[in-house]
Short mmCIF file of C-alpha atoms in Angstrom, two decimals:
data_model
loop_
_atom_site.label_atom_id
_atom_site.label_comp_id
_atom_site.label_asym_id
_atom_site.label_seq_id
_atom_site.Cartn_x
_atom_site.Cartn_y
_atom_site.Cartn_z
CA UNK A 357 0.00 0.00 0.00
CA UNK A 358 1.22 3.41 -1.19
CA UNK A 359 1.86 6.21 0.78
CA UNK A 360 -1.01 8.30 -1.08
CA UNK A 361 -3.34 5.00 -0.13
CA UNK A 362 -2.50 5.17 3.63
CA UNK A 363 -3.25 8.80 3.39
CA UNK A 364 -6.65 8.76 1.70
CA UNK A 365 -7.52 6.38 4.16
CA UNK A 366 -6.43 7.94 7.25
CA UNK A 367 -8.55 10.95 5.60
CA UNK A 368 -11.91 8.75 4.88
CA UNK A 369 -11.62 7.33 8.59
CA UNK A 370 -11.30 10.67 9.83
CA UNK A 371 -14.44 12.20 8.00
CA UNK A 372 -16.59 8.83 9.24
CA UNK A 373 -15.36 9.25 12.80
CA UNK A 374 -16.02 12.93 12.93
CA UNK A 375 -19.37 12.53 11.11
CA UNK A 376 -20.34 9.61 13.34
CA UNK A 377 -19.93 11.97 16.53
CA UNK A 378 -21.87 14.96 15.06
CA UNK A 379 -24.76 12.40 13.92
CA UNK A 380 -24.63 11.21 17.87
CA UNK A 381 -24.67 14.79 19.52
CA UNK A 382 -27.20 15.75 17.32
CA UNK A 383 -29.48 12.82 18.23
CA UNK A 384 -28.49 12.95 21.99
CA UNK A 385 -29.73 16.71 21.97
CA UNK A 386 -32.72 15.81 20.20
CA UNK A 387 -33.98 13.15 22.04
CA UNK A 388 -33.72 15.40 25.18
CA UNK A 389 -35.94 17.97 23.90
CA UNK A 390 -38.62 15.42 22.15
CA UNK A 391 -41.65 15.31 24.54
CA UNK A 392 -44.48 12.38 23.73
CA UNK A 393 -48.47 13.51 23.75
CA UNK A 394 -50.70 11.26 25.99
CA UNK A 395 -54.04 11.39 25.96
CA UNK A 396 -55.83 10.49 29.23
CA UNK A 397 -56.86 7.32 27.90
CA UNK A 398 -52.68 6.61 26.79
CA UNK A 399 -51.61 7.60 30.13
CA UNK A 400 -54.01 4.61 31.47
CA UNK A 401 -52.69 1.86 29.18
CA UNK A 402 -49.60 2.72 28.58
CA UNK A 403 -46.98 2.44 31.24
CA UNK A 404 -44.88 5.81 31.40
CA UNK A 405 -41.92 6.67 33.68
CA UNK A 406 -42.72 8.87 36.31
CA UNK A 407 -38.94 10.41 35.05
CA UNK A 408 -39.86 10.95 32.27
CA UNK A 409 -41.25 14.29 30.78
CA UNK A 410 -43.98 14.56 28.49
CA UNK A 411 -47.04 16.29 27.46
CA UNK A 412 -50.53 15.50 28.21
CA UNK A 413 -53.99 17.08 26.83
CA UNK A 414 -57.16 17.32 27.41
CA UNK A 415 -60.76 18.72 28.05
CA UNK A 416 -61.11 20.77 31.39
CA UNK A 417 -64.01 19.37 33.13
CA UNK A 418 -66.43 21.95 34.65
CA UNK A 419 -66.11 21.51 37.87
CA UNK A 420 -62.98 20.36 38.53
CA UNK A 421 -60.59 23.59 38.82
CA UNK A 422 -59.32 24.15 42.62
CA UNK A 423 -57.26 27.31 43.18
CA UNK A 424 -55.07 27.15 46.19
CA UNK A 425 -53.70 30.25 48.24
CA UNK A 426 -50.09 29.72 46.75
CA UNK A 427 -50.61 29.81 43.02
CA UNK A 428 -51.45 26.27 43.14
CA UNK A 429 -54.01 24.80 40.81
CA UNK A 430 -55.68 21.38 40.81
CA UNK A 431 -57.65 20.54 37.53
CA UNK A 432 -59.01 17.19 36.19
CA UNK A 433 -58.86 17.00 32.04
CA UNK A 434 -60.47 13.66 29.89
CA UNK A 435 -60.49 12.92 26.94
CA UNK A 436 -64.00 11.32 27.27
CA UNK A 437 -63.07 8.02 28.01
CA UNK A 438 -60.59 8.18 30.84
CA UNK A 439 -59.68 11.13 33.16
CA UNK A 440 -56.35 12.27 34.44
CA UNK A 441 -55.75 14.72 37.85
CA UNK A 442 -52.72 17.84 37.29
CA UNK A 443 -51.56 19.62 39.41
CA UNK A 444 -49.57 22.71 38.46
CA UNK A 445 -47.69 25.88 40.36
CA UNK A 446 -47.98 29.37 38.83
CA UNK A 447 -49.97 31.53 36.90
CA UNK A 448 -52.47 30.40 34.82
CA UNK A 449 -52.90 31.10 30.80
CA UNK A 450 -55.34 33.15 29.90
CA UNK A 451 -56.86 31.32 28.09
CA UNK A 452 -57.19 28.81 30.30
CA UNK A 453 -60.64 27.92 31.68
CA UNK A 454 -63.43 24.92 32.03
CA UNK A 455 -64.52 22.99 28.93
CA UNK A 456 -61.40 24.14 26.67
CA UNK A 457 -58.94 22.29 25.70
CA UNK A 458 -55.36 22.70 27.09
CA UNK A 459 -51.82 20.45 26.81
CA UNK A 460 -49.45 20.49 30.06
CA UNK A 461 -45.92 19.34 29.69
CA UNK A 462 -44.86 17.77 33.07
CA UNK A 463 -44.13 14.44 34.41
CA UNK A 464 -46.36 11.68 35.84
CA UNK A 465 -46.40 11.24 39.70
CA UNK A 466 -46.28 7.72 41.54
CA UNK A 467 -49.95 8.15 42.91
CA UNK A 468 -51.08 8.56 38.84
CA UNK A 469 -51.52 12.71 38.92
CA UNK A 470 -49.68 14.75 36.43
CA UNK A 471 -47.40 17.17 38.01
CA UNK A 472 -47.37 19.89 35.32
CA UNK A 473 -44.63 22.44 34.71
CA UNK A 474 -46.10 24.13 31.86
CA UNK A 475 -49.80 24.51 30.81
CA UNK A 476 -50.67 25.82 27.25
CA UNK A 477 -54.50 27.07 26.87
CA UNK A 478 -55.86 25.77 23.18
CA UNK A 479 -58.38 28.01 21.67
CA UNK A 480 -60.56 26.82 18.87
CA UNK A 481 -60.20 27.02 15.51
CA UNK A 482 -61.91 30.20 14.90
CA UNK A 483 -59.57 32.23 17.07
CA UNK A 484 -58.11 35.43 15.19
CA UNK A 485 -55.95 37.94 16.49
CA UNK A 486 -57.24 41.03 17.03
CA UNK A 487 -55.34 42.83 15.22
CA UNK A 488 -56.64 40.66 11.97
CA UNK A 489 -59.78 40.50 13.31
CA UNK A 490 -60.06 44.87 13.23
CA UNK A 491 -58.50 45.05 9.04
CA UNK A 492 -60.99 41.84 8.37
CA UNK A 493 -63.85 44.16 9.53
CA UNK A 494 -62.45 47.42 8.21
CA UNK A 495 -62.16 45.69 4.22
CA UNK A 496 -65.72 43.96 4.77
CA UNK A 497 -67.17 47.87 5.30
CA UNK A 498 -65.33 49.26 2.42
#
């Protein structure tokens, strides 16, 4: 084997190697950002790690909302076949309120309840900014 053979090789092994670690870093930091959707009805079946985090949604039921002295909120969301209990610290979305639809990103207790850390408010599908909502009206009159 040639000098220029050894070389080209050394050089090929090189670019794998390097590529191989990039391709790994870039999954690693992936997969700790990639957060699963449960339903109620999931979260029932399936069997998740309490360690891990992920995101579960729902329907508020009417009822349901408890607020606590200390920002703390206890709210039960279903997906109409199964129910699930979260619990979350902090200030609530606006949006937020019974019968709509929310997600919470969190992690599942031991007892079963959610222990959310984040809770996005859904609105429906006819939402439109305000904003839009004013020029929509002001081109209908003209």
């Amino acid at each position: 084997m040639s000098l220029v053979h050894q070389k080209r090789i050394v050089l090929v092994l090189t670019i794998v190697i390097g590529l191989s670690v990039g391709i790994g870093l870039v999954l690693y930091a992936l997969s700790q950002n990639i957060h699963l959707f449960y339903t109620p009805s999931q979260l029932a079946t399936d069997n998740v790690s309490p360690q891990k985090k992920i995101r579960v949604g729902g329907m508020v039921i009417v009822g349901s909302v408890k607020h606590r002295d200390d920002l703390a909120v206890e709210f039960t969301i279903t997906d109409f076949k199964q129910e699930t209990k979260i619990r979350y610290r902090g200030i609530m979305p606006d949006l937020f309120k019974e019968g709509q639809g929310i997600v919470a990103l969190g992690k599942l207790s031991t007892n079963g309840e959610f222990v959310a850390e984040q809770v996005l408010a859904k609105h429906d599908e006819n939402y439109m900014p305000p904003e839009i909502a004013d020029l929509k009206k002001q081109s209908e009159k003209t």
